[in-house]
Short mmCIF file of C-alpha atoms in Angstrom, two decimals:
data_model
loop_
_atom_site.label_atom_id
_atom_site.label_comp_id
_atom_site.label_asym_id
_atom_site.label_seq_id
_atom_site.Cartn_x
_atom_site.Cartn_y
_atom_site.Cartn_z
CA UNK G 1 0.00 0.00 0.01
CA UNK G 2 2.80 2.37 0.96
CA UNK G 3 4.72 1.48 -2.19
CA UNK G 4 1.64 2.18 -4.39
CA UNK G 5 1.12 5.56 -2.68
CA UNK G 6 4.76 6.53 -3.35
CA UNK G 7 4.44 5.40 -6.99
CA UNK G 8 1.27 7.45 -7.42
CA UNK G 9 2.95 10.58 -6.07
CA UNK G 10 6.11 10.20 -8.20
CA UNK G 11 4.66 12.04 -11.25
CA UNK G 12 3.72 15.00 -9.05
CA UNK G 13 7.21 15.18 -7.59
CA UNK G 14 8.72 15.04 -11.06
CA UNK G 15 6.48 17.91 -12.24
CA UNK G 16 7.42 19.96 -9.18
CA UNK G 17 11.13 19.19 -9.74
CA UNK G 18 10.88 20.32 -13.35
CA UNK G 19 9.07 23.50 -12.39
CA UNK G 20 11.73 24.39 -9.84
CA UNK G 21 14.43 23.58 -12.36
CA UNK G 22 12.78 25.93 -14.85
CA UNK G 23 12.40 28.63 -12.21
CA UNK G 24 16.08 28.42 -11.11
CA UNK G 25 17.86 27.42 -14.34
CA UNK G 26 21.15 28.58 -12.76
CA UNK G 27 22.45 29.53 -9.39
CA UNK G 28 25.76 30.51 -7.82
CA UNK G 29 26.65 29.98 -4.18
CA UNK G 30 29.65 31.98 -3.05
CA UNK G 31 31.08 30.63 0.22
CA UNK G 32 32.81 32.90 2.72
CA UNK G 33 35.37 31.68 5.25
CA UNK G 34 37.81 33.60 7.43
CA UNK G 35 40.16 31.65 9.74
CA UNK G 36 40.73 27.87 9.92
CA UNK G 37 42.14 25.43 12.45
CA UNK G 38 43.03 21.78 12.02
CA UNK G 39 40.64 19.95 14.34
CA UNK G 40 42.23 16.59 13.47
CA UNK G 41 45.25 17.42 15.63
CA UNK G 42 44.09 20.25 17.89
CA UNK G 43 40.99 21.44 19.66
CA UNK G 44 39.19 24.69 19.01
CA UNK G 45 41.36 27.68 19.99
CA UNK G 46 40.13 29.09 23.31
CA UNK G 47 41.43 32.62 22.70
CA UNK G 48 39.83 33.03 19.28
CA UNK G 49 36.29 33.98 18.33
CA UNK G 50 34.50 30.78 17.17
CA UNK G 51 32.47 32.80 14.68
CA UNK G 52 35.70 33.75 12.83
CA UNK G 53 37.63 30.46 13.00
CA UNK G 54 36.15 27.28 11.56
CA UNK G 55 37.43 23.70 11.74
CA UNK G 56 39.02 22.28 8.64
CA UNK G 57 36.61 19.34 8.86
CA UNK G 58 33.64 21.71 8.37
CA UNK G 59 35.24 23.09 5.19
CA UNK G 60 35.76 19.54 3.90
CA UNK G 61 32.11 18.63 4.64
CA UNK G 62 30.73 21.70 2.92
CA UNK G 63 32.86 21.26 -0.20
CA UNK G 64 32.10 17.53 -0.55
CA UNK G 65 28.37 18.09 0.12
CA UNK G 66 28.08 20.71 -2.60
CA UNK G 67 30.00 18.49 -5.07
CA UNK G 68 27.59 15.66 -4.20
CA UNK G 69 24.64 17.98 -4.91
CA UNK G 70 25.95 18.61 -8.40
CA UNK G 71 27.66 21.99 -7.88
CA UNK G 72 30.63 22.89 -10.04
CA UNK G 73 33.29 24.95 -8.30
CA UNK G 74 34.43 27.79 -10.52
CA UNK G 75 37.54 29.91 -10.69
CA UNK G 76 37.08 33.57 -9.62
CA UNK G 77 37.70 34.80 -13.16
CA UNK G 78 34.69 32.75 -14.31
CA UNK G 79 32.24 34.44 -11.91
CA UNK G 80 30.59 36.72 -14.50
CA UNK G 81 30.62 34.19 -17.32
CA UNK G 82 28.49 31.64 -15.42
CA UNK G 83 25.77 34.14 -14.56
CA UNK G 84 22.86 33.16 -16.78
CA UNK G 85 24.43 29.84 -17.78
CA UNK G 86 22.27 26.80 -16.90
CA UNK G 87 23.73 24.88 -13.98
CA UNK G 88 24.67 24.91 -10.31
CA UNK G 89 27.91 26.74 -9.52
CA UNK G 90 29.86 27.44 -6.36
CA UNK G 91 32.87 29.59 -5.49
CA UNK G 92 35.05 29.46 -2.37
CA UNK G 93 36.37 32.67 -0.81
CA UNK G 94 38.39 33.55 2.31
CA UNK G 95 38.76 36.99 3.85
CA UNK G 96 41.57 38.80 5.65
CA UNK G 97 44.76 36.83 4.93
CA UNK G 98 45.21 34.59 7.95
CA UNK G 99 48.28 32.36 7.84
CA UNK G 100 46.06 29.47 8.86
CA UNK G 101 44.41 29.68 5.43
CA UNK G 102 47.47 27.79 4.19
CA UNK G 103 45.92 24.74 5.89
CA UNK G 104 43.22 24.72 3.16
CA UNK G 105 45.62 24.09 0.28
CA UNK G 106 46.03 20.28 0.62
CA UNK G 107 42.22 19.97 0.76
CA UNK G 108 41.78 22.19 -2.30
CA UNK G 109 44.34 20.13 -4.20
CA UNK G 110 42.68 16.86 -3.12
CA UNK G 111 39.19 18.00 -4.24
CA UNK G 112 40.45 20.18 -7.09
CA UNK G 113 38.54 23.22 -5.77
CA UNK G 114 39.84 26.69 -6.66
CA UNK G 115 39.54 29.56 -4.22
CA UNK G 116 40.13 33.29 -3.89
CA UNK G 117 41.81 34.70 -0.78
CA UNK G 118 41.08 38.36 -0.11
CA UNK G 119 43.93 39.90 1.94
CA UNK G 120 44.71 43.12 3.81
CA UNK G 121 48.18 44.19 2.74
CA UNK G 122 49.10 46.32 5.78
CA UNK G 123 48.70 43.37 8.16
CA UNK G 124 50.82 41.13 5.98
CA UNK G 125 53.58 43.71 5.59
CA UNK G 126 53.62 44.68 9.27
CA UNK G 127 52.74 41.31 10.86
CA UNK G 128 50.11 42.77 13.15
CA UNK G 129 47.10 40.83 14.42
CA UNK G 130 43.67 41.96 13.24
CA UNK G 131 42.12 44.34 15.69
CA UNK G 132 38.95 42.23 16.32
CA UNK G 133 41.13 39.28 17.33
CA UNK G 134 43.09 41.45 19.73
CA UNK G 135 39.87 42.69 21.35
CA UNK G 136 38.44 39.18 21.71
CA UNK G 137 41.70 37.67 23.07
CA UNK G 138 42.33 40.47 25.59
CA UNK G 139 38.74 40.77 26.82
CA UNK G 140 38.10 37.03 27.08
CA UNK G 141 41.22 36.88 29.29
CA UNK G 142 39.53 39.41 31.57
CA UNK G 143 36.38 37.24 31.75
CA UNK G 144 34.32 39.73 29.78
CA UNK G 145 31.13 38.15 28.38
CA UNK G 146 30.75 37.43 24.67
CA UNK G 147 27.85 39.88 24.58
CA UNK G 148 29.98 42.72 25.90
CA UNK G 149 32.87 41.81 23.65
CA UNK G 150 30.53 42.02 20.68
CA UNK G 151 29.24 45.41 21.82
CA UNK G 152 32.81 46.72 22.25
CA UNK G 153 33.83 45.57 18.77
CA UNK G 154 30.75 47.19 17.22
CA UNK G 155 31.73 50.47 18.86
CA UNK G 156 35.33 50.25 17.67
CA UNK G 157 34.28 49.35 14.14
CA UNK G 158 33.10 52.95 13.73
CA UNK G 159 36.62 54.29 14.19
CA UNK G 160 39.14 55.07 11.46
CA UNK G 161 42.04 52.58 11.24
CA UNK G 162 44.47 55.06 12.86
CA UNK G 163 42.04 55.70 15.74
CA UNK G 164 41.53 51.97 16.06
CA UNK G 165 45.23 51.25 16.41
CA UNK G 166 45.57 54.03 18.98
CA UNK G 167 42.62 52.65 20.95
CA UNK G 168 44.18 49.15 20.97
CA UNK G 169 47.50 50.52 22.23
CA UNK G 170 45.79 52.64 24.87
CA UNK G 171 43.49 49.89 26.19
CA UNK G 172 45.62 46.76 25.87
CA UNK G 173 49.21 47.94 25.32
CA UNK G 174 51.41 47.99 22.21
CA UNK G 175 52.42 44.33 22.57
CA UNK G 176 48.81 43.19 22.38
CA UNK G 177 48.71 43.79 18.61
CA UNK G 178 51.43 41.22 18.00
CA UNK G 179 50.10 37.79 16.90
CA UNK G 180 50.35 35.03 19.50
CA UNK G 181 49.95 31.94 17.35
CA UNK G 182 49.02 30.59 13.91
CA UNK G 183 45.43 31.29 14.88
CA UNK G 184 45.68 35.08 14.67
CA UNK G 185 48.84 35.56 12.55
CA UNK G 186 48.49 37.03 9.05
CA UNK G 187 50.52 35.41 6.29
CA UNK G 188 53.98 36.77 5.70
CA UNK G 189 54.83 38.26 2.30
CA UNK G 190 56.89 35.15 1.49
CA UNK G 191 54.03 32.80 2.41
CA UNK G 192 51.61 34.82 0.35
CA UNK G 193 53.86 34.78 -2.72
CA UNK G 194 54.30 30.98 -2.49
CA UNK G 195 50.62 30.45 -1.85
CA UNK G 196 49.61 32.68 -4.82
CA UNK G 197 51.79 30.62 -7.15
CA UNK G 198 49.51 27.58 -6.80
CA UNK G 199 47.13 27.30 -9.76
CA UNK G 200 44.12 26.79 -7.44
CA UNK G 201 44.83 30.03 -5.50
CA UNK G 202 43.83 33.53 -6.53
CA UNK G 203 44.60 36.56 -4.38
CA UNK G 204 42.05 39.32 -4.03
CA UNK G 205 41.92 42.85 -2.58
CA UNK G 206 40.47 43.37 0.93
CA UNK G 207 41.84 46.94 1.30
CA UNK G 208 45.09 47.99 2.93
CA UNK G 209 43.86 48.23 6.52
CA UNK G 210 40.54 46.35 6.49
CA UNK G 211 38.91 49.74 6.22
CA UNK G 212 35.14 50.17 6.43
CA UNK G 213 34.94 51.96 3.07
CA UNK G 214 31.62 53.87 3.41
CA UNK G 215 33.18 55.74 6.37
CA UNK G 216 35.85 57.20 4.07
CA UNK G 217 35.72 59.99 1.50
CA UNK G 218 36.44 59.20 -2.17
CA UNK G 219 40.17 59.90 -1.78
CA UNK G 220 40.38 57.61 1.22
CA UNK G 221 38.54 54.77 -0.57
CA UNK G 222 40.81 55.02 -3.60
CA UNK G 223 43.91 55.10 -1.43
CA UNK G 224 42.88 51.97 0.51
CA UNK G 225 42.17 50.02 -2.67
CA UNK G 226 45.08 51.26 -4.78
CA UNK G 227 47.66 50.83 -2.05
CA UNK G 228 46.53 47.27 -1.50
CA UNK G 229 46.69 46.64 -5.24
CA UNK G 230 50.26 47.94 -5.39
CA UNK G 231 51.34 45.85 -2.40
CA UNK G 232 49.84 42.64 -3.70
CA UNK G 233 51.41 43.25 -7.12
CA UNK G 234 54.82 43.66 -5.41
CA UNK G 235 54.37 40.45 -3.37
CA UNK G 236 52.56 38.21 -5.86
CA UNK G 237 53.40 39.64 -9.29
CA UNK G 238 49.90 40.58 -10.35
CA UNK G 239 47.15 43.03 -9.48
CA UNK G 240 43.91 41.46 -8.27
CA UNK G 241 40.76 41.74 -10.35
CA UNK G 242 38.48 40.84 -7.42
CA UNK G 243 37.55 42.88 -4.33
CA UNK G 244 35.79 41.93 -1.11
CA UNK G 245 34.45 44.85 0.91
CA UNK G 246 35.60 44.66 4.54
CA UNK G 247 32.69 43.82 6.79
CA UNK G 248 30.64 43.64 3.63
CA UNK G 249 30.10 47.38 3.95
CA UNK G 250 29.42 49.15 0.68
CA UNK G 251 27.28 51.94 -0.74
CA UNK G 252 26.65 53.16 -4.27
CA UNK G 253 29.64 55.51 -4.25
CA UNK G 254 32.08 52.80 -3.07
CA UNK G 255 30.75 50.34 -5.68
CA UNK G 256 31.24 52.93 -8.43
CA UNK G 257 34.82 53.61 -7.28
CA UNK G 258 35.58 49.89 -7.39
CA UNK G 259 34.31 49.77 -10.98
CA UNK G 260 36.36 52.82 -11.93
CA UNK G 261 39.53 51.16 -10.58
CA UNK G 262 39.01 48.20 -12.88
CA UNK G 263 37.80 45.48 -10.51
CA UNK G 264 35.77 42.93 -12.49
CA UNK G 265 33.73 41.84 -9.50
CA UNK G 266 33.25 42.77 -5.86
CA UNK G 267 31.70 40.80 -2.98
CA UNK G 268 29.55 41.72 0.03
CA UNK G 269 28.56 39.62 3.05
CA UNK G 270 24.84 39.64 2.27
CA UNK G 271 23.87 36.03 3.00
CA UNK G 272 22.05 34.53 0.05
CA UNK G 273 22.82 32.59 -3.11
CA UNK G 274 22.70 34.31 -6.49
CA UNK G 275 19.65 32.94 -8.26
CA UNK G 276 18.47 33.18 -11.84
CA UNK G 277 16.40 35.93 -13.48
CA UNK G 278 12.82 36.25 -12.39
CA UNK G 279 13.49 35.23 -8.78
CA UNK G 280 15.55 38.14 -7.54
CA UNK G 281 16.78 41.34 -9.15
CA UNK G 282 19.72 40.78 -11.51
CA UNK G 283 22.91 40.53 -9.48
CA UNK G 284 25.21 43.55 -9.70
CA UNK G 285 28.74 42.35 -10.45
CA UNK G 286 30.04 44.63 -7.69
CA UNK G 287 27.44 43.59 -5.09
CA UNK G 288 27.76 39.79 -5.21
CA UNK G 289 26.43 38.13 -2.00
CA UNK G 290 28.21 35.39 -0.04
CA UNK G 291 27.16 32.63 2.38
CA UNK G 292 29.07 32.02 5.63
CA UNK G 293 29.26 28.53 7.21
CA UNK G 294 26.45 27.88 9.64
#
């Protein structure tokens, strides 16, 4: 009886499946990661924000699951060409330039998944920890609650990068901005150059100082982007064609500046896949959304 019921419903499921396929003839899922840690040989870092650092096993699971669902992982330079092309596509991105991103390379090579790594050049050149990691590490050591740490970081995010660095020095001391482990260390220039040479790795622009671009005037936005371009070119031998807005913060003026500087695509942190025409408004090539691991 149960088998007959299932058989009778099969045509309805097939019709529904076809309708959904026609409604979403193509889609692109852009994945966003930040830091990684190898959970096969170490536990979750206790001095790092768990929302920023994900276990390598989670990355493996997400990549293999999407492959099993029929997604094709694309290279960053193919982002625009797949829009409108029938199929299911995915792209892997990492923000900031953590040294622990190097842990991803053996997995990318095993699964043959390309990825783009958006880096902040100042942190790489000066080997300073990212300010949000400093705040988390120092406040968690003082038994400050996660809620209050989040509130403090939201307050500091409104500051210019110079004011931010001064605030870190004032509140926690100059030494606090030095990385303490692989968890919070940015790549070195040498590591970045070697990493960028792998055919599965593309380096992207994430501004010089992880600047919240809408807080800057036009000159400041251009300086953050162009200086990062110059630094990456010096370290890696090419100028990135992709940009990720720090914190996902962007407005119309910032998007237009990114176009004028020649970036082919730019990414936000709006959490949704890019779906085909008729479902959402056509995706702006300089406002591409990304999905973070749950």
